Coordinates of C-alpha atoms and ligand atoms in Angstrom, one line a residue:
M1 CA 78.5 180.7 49.3
N2 CA 77.1 177.5 48.0
E3 CA 74.3 176.2 50.1
P4 CA 74.4 172.4 50.8
C5 CA 72.0 170.2 49.0
G6 CA 70.6 166.8 50.0
W7 CA 72.3 163.6 49.0
D8 CA 70.7 160.3 48.1
P9 CA 73.2 157.4 48.8
S10 CA 71.4 155.0 46.4
Q11 CA 71.3 157.5 43.5
Y12 CA 74.9 158.2 44.0
A13 CA 75.9 154.5 44.3
Q14 CA 74.6 153.8 40.8
F15 CA 77.9 154.4 39.2
D16 CA 80.2 153.1 41.9
A17 CA 83.0 151.9 39.6
P18 CA 83.6 155.1 37.6
R19 CA 83.2 157.3 40.6
L20 CA 85.6 155.2 42.8
R21 CA 88.3 154.9 40.2
P22 CA 89.6 158.5 40.7
A23 CA 89.2 158.2 44.4
I24 CA 91.5 155.2 44.5
E25 CA 93.9 156.8 42.1
L26 CA 94.1 159.8 44.4
L27 CA 94.7 157.6 47.5
N28 CA 97.4 155.7 45.6
R29 CA 99.3 158.9 45.2
V30 CA 99.4 159.7 48.9
V31 CA 102.9 158.9 50.2
H32 CA 103.4 158.9 54.0
P33 CA 105.6 156.6 56.1
G34 CA 103.0 155.9 58.8
P35 CA 100.1 158.3 59.4
A36 CA 98.6 158.3 62.9
I37 CA 95.7 160.7 62.3
V38 CA 93.7 160.5 59.1
H39 CA 90.5 162.4 58.1
D40 CA 88.3 161.9 55.1
L41 CA 86.4 165.1 54.5
G42 CA 83.0 164.6 52.8
T43 CA 83.3 160.9 53.2
G44 CA 79.9 160.1 51.6
R45 CA 79.3 156.4 51.8
G46 CA 82.6 155.9 53.5
E47 CA 84.4 153.6 51.0
M48 CA 87.6 155.6 51.0
A49 CA 87.7 156.1 54.7
R50 CA 87.4 152.3 55.1
A51 CA 90.2 151.9 52.4
M52 CA 92.4 154.2 54.4
A53 CA 91.7 152.3 57.6
D54 CA 92.8 149.1 55.8
R55 CA 95.8 150.7 54.2
W56 CA 97.1 152.2 57.5
P57 CA 96.0 149.7 60.2
S58 CA 97.5 151.7 63.1
A59 CA 96.0 155.1 62.1
E60 CA 93.0 156.7 63.7
V61 CA 90.7 157.3 60.8
T62 CA 87.6 159.6 60.8
G63 CA 85.1 160.2 58.0
S64 CA 83.0 163.3 58.2
D65 CA 80.1 164.5 56.1
L66 CA 77.3 167.1 56.1
S67 CA 74.7 164.5 55.1
P68 CA 73.2 162.3 57.8
E69 CA 71.9 160.0 55.1
M70 CA 75.4 159.4 53.7
L71 CA 76.8 158.8 57.2
T72 CA 74.0 156.4 58.0
E73 CA 74.9 154.4 54.9
A74 CA 78.6 154.6 55.7
A75 CA 78.0 153.1 59.1
T76 CA 76.1 150.1 57.8
V77 CA 79.4 148.5 56.7
P78 CA 81.4 147.3 59.8
S79 CA 84.8 149.1 60.1
R80 CA 87.0 150.8 62.6
V81 CA 86.4 154.2 61.1
S82 CA 84.8 156.9 63.3
W83 CA 81.9 158.7 61.6
E84 CA 81.1 162.4 62.3
I85 CA 78.6 164.9 61.1
G86 CA 80.5 168.0 60.0
D87 CA 80.8 170.8 57.5
V88 CA 84.1 171.1 55.7
R89 CA 83.7 174.9 55.8
N90 CA 84.1 175.1 59.6
W91 CA 86.1 171.9 60.3
Q92 CA 88.8 172.8 62.8
P93 CA 90.6 169.8 64.2
D94 CA 92.1 170.2 67.7
R95 CA 95.3 168.3 66.8
G96 CA 97.6 167.9 63.8
H97 CA 96.7 165.5 61.0
D98 CA 99.0 163.3 58.9
V99 CA 96.5 162.8 56.0
I100 CA 93.6 165.0 55.0
Y101 CA 91.8 163.4 52.1
S102 CA 88.8 164.8 50.2
N103 CA 87.4 163.2 47.1
A104 CA 84.7 164.9 45.0
V105 CA 83.6 167.3 47.7
L106 CA 85.4 170.6 47.6
H107 CA 83.8 171.8 44.4
W108 CA 80.6 172.1 46.6
V109 CA 82.5 174.6 48.8
D110 CA 83.4 178.2 48.0
D111 CA 86.6 180.3 48.8
H112 CA 89.3 177.8 48.0
A113 CA 91.9 180.6 48.4
E114 CA 91.1 180.6 52.1
L115 CA 90.1 177.0 52.6
L116 CA 93.0 175.1 51.0
P117 CA 95.9 176.8 52.8
R118 CA 93.9 176.5 56.0
L119 CA 93.6 172.7 55.5
V120 CA 97.4 172.5 54.9
S121 CA 97.9 174.3 58.2
Y122 CA 96.1 171.4 60.0
L123 CA 98.8 169.0 58.8
N124 CA 101.7 167.9 60.8
P125 CA 105.1 168.3 59.1
G126 CA 105.3 165.7 56.3
G127 CA 101.5 165.4 56.3
V128 CA 99.6 165.2 53.1
L129 CA 96.5 167.0 51.8
A130 CA 94.9 165.0 48.9
I131 CA 92.0 166.4 46.9
Q132 CA 90.1 165.5 43.7
M133 CA 87.4 167.7 42.1
P134 CA 85.5 167.2 38.9
L135 CA 86.2 169.5 36.0
S136 CA 82.7 169.0 34.6
W137 CA 81.9 172.7 34.0
H138 CA 82.8 172.6 30.3
E139 CA 81.3 169.2 29.6
P140 CA 78.1 169.3 27.4
S141 CA 76.1 167.8 30.4
H142 CA 76.8 170.9 32.5
Q143 CA 76.7 173.4 29.7
L144 CA 73.2 172.1 28.8
M145 CA 72.2 172.2 32.5
R146 CA 73.1 175.9 32.7
A147 CA 71.5 176.7 29.3
T148 CA 68.3 175.0 30.2
L149 CA 68.1 176.9 33.5
A150 CA 68.9 180.2 31.8
T151 CA 66.5 179.9 28.9
G152 CA 63.9 177.3 29.7
G153 CA 64.6 175.8 26.3
P154 CA 63.4 177.1 22.9
G155 CA 60.7 179.8 23.3
G156 CA 61.0 179.5 27.1
S157 CA 62.1 181.9 29.9
P158 CA 64.6 181.5 32.7
L159 CA 63.7 178.9 35.3
G160 CA 64.0 179.1 39.1
D161 CA 65.0 182.1 41.2
P162 CA 68.0 184.2 40.6
A163 CA 69.9 182.6 43.5
L164 CA 69.6 179.2 41.9
R165 CA 70.8 180.5 38.5
Q166 CA 73.6 182.4 40.2
R167 CA 74.8 179.2 41.8
Y168 CA 75.6 177.8 38.3
E169 CA 77.1 181.0 36.9
R170 CA 80.8 180.4 37.6
P171 CA 82.9 177.3 37.7
P172 CA 83.4 175.8 41.1
V173 CA 86.9 174.7 40.4
E174 CA 89.8 177.0 39.4
S175 CA 92.7 176.2 37.0
P176 CA 95.7 174.0 38.0
G177 CA 98.0 177.1 38.0
W178 CA 95.7 178.9 40.3
Y179 CA 95.9 176.1 42.9
H180 CA 99.6 175.9 42.4
T181 CA 99.9 179.6 43.2
I182 CA 97.8 179.5 46.4
L183 CA 99.3 176.3 47.8
E184 CA 103.0 176.5 46.8
P185 CA 104.1 178.9 49.6
H186 CA 102.6 176.6 52.3
V187 CA 104.0 173.2 51.2
T188 CA 107.3 171.3 50.6
E189 CA 105.9 169.2 47.7
L190 CA 103.0 169.8 45.4
D191 CA 101.7 167.6 42.6
I192 CA 98.7 168.7 40.5
W193 CA 97.4 166.9 37.5
E194 CA 94.3 166.3 35.4
T195 CA 92.9 163.1 34.1
R196 CA 90.1 162.8 31.5
Y197 CA 88.2 159.5 31.9
F198 CA 86.5 158.0 28.8
Q199 CA 83.6 156.6 30.8
I200 CA 81.3 153.9 29.3
L201 CA 78.0 153.9 31.1
D202 CA 75.2 151.3 31.0
G203 CA 71.5 151.7 31.1
P204 CA 68.9 154.1 29.7
E205 CA 69.8 157.8 30.0
P206 CA 72.9 157.2 32.2
V207 CA 74.2 160.7 31.9
Y208 CA 70.9 162.1 33.3
E209 CA 71.1 159.4 36.1
W210 CA 74.7 160.4 36.7
V211 CA 74.1 164.2 37.1
S212 CA 70.9 163.5 39.1
G213 CA 73.1 162.1 41.8
T214 CA 75.4 165.2 41.9
A215 CA 75.4 168.5 40.0
L216 CA 71.6 168.5 39.2
R217 CA 70.6 168.0 42.8
P218 CA 70.2 171.7 43.7
I219 CA 68.0 172.3 40.6
L220 CA 65.8 169.2 41.3
E221 CA 65.4 170.3 44.9
S222 CA 64.6 174.0 44.0
L223 CA 62.4 173.9 41.0
Q224 CA 58.7 173.2 41.6
G225 CA 55.6 172.1 39.5
S226 CA 55.6 173.2 35.8
E227 CA 59.1 174.7 36.0
L228 CA 60.5 171.4 37.2
G229 CA 58.6 169.5 34.5
R230 CA 59.8 171.9 31.8
F231 CA 63.4 171.7 33.0
V232 CA 63.5 167.9 33.1
E233 CA 61.8 167.5 29.7
V234 CA 64.1 170.0 27.9
Y235 CA 67.3 168.9 29.6
R236 CA 66.8 165.2 29.2
S237 CA 66.1 165.6 25.5
A238 CA 69.2 167.8 25.0
L239 CA 71.3 165.2 26.9
Q240 CA 70.0 162.4 24.7
E241 CA 71.1 164.3 21.6
A242 CA 74.5 165.2 23.2
Y243 CA 75.2 161.6 24.5
P244 CA 73.4 159.2 22.2
S245 CA 73.0 155.6 23.3
R246 CA 75.2 153.2 21.2
P247 CA 73.9 150.0 19.5
D248 CA 75.1 147.9 22.5
E249 CA 73.1 150.2 24.8
T250 CA 76.1 151.9 26.4
T251 CA 76.8 155.6 26.4
I252 CA 80.2 157.4 26.3
Y253 CA 80.4 160.1 29.0
P254 CA 83.9 161.7 28.9
F255 CA 84.7 163.4 32.2
A256 CA 87.8 165.3 33.4
R257 CA 89.0 165.6 37.0
L258 CA 91.6 167.7 38.8
F259 CA 93.9 166.1 41.4
I260 CA 96.0 167.9 44.0
V261 CA 98.5 166.2 46.4
A262 CA 100.2 168.7 48.7
T263 CA 102.8 167.7 51.4
R264 CA 103.5 170.1 54.2
Ligands
SAM1 C1 80.1 163.5 45.4 S1 80.0 163.0 47.1 C2 81.6 162.3 47.4 C3 81.6 161.3 48.5 C4 82.9 160.6 48.8 N1 84.0 161.5 49.1 C5 83.3 159.8 47.6 O1 84.3 160.0 47.0 O2 82.5 158.8 47.3 C6 80.0 164.5 47.9 C7 79.9 164.4 49.4 O3 80.3 165.6 49.9 C8 79.4 165.9 51.0 N2 79.4 167.4 51.2 C9 79.0 168.4 50.4 N3 79.2 169.6 50.9 C10 79.8 169.3 52.1 C11 80.3 170.2 53.2 N4 80.2 171.5 53.1 N5 80.8 169.6 54.3 C12 80.9 168.3 54.4 N6 80.5 167.4 53.4 C13 80.0 167.9 52.3 C14 78.1 165.4 50.5 O4 77.2 165.2 51.6 C15 78.5 164.1 49.8 O5 78.5 163.0 50.7

């Protein structure tokens, strides 16, 4: 099972626009005539929970997250959302929900074959489960991350302990067909699609900054001393080669995401 890692709201907030675009696109695909109970699982800084509270003014909206830092940040913006500390893996609501929404969270959690049908079972009839997960496994940024960890760069040796390397050994997100197969028996409507975003990022080394806020976090938290120094040096240099800065100082970072909207 993936162990949770720490989250830094300000690091994560650096790329608000490209990160929020898929979240909004996911919410726009949720069709419900009037949800009463809505939950944002892994709400982070709470933008989407607040958006749902605005979109459905009579709904009771809760945002939960494992990270106290993220929830503290979420609560700094006045809203009528209730914030809760909680782990998706053992979330068990005591009443039926009309919308369960989770953007860019479930790739941190194992055993989707058990989890996703269970989340559907928490929906009232006509309720909607809406999920978005990054498909970054095959992007050079993530391939280079694994390669650097496995080899330590040219002439190097594996970095970190086996448990850390194991964490990066298999993709956290399955294929669209796999999700269709596990969800289809439990729902009345199922819409699954992928979008590849052609992201144009500003600033020096923006891809390193991007992954530092997400996929790189377990590595940065686990490696120490010279191993950490080696990783950062080799990985940053490989990223600069894979994602060169353009003359206008922007960098193109293509990024694919998987979307699932399931209606019970
Ligand atoms: C990439 S952020 C996404 C935040 C928010 N959903 C958004 O779209 O901006 C991932 C969030 O998932 C939370 N998270 C990771 N594992 C979790 C778990 N097992 N249970 C609850 N939250 C979790 C993290 O604390 C973090 O806030």
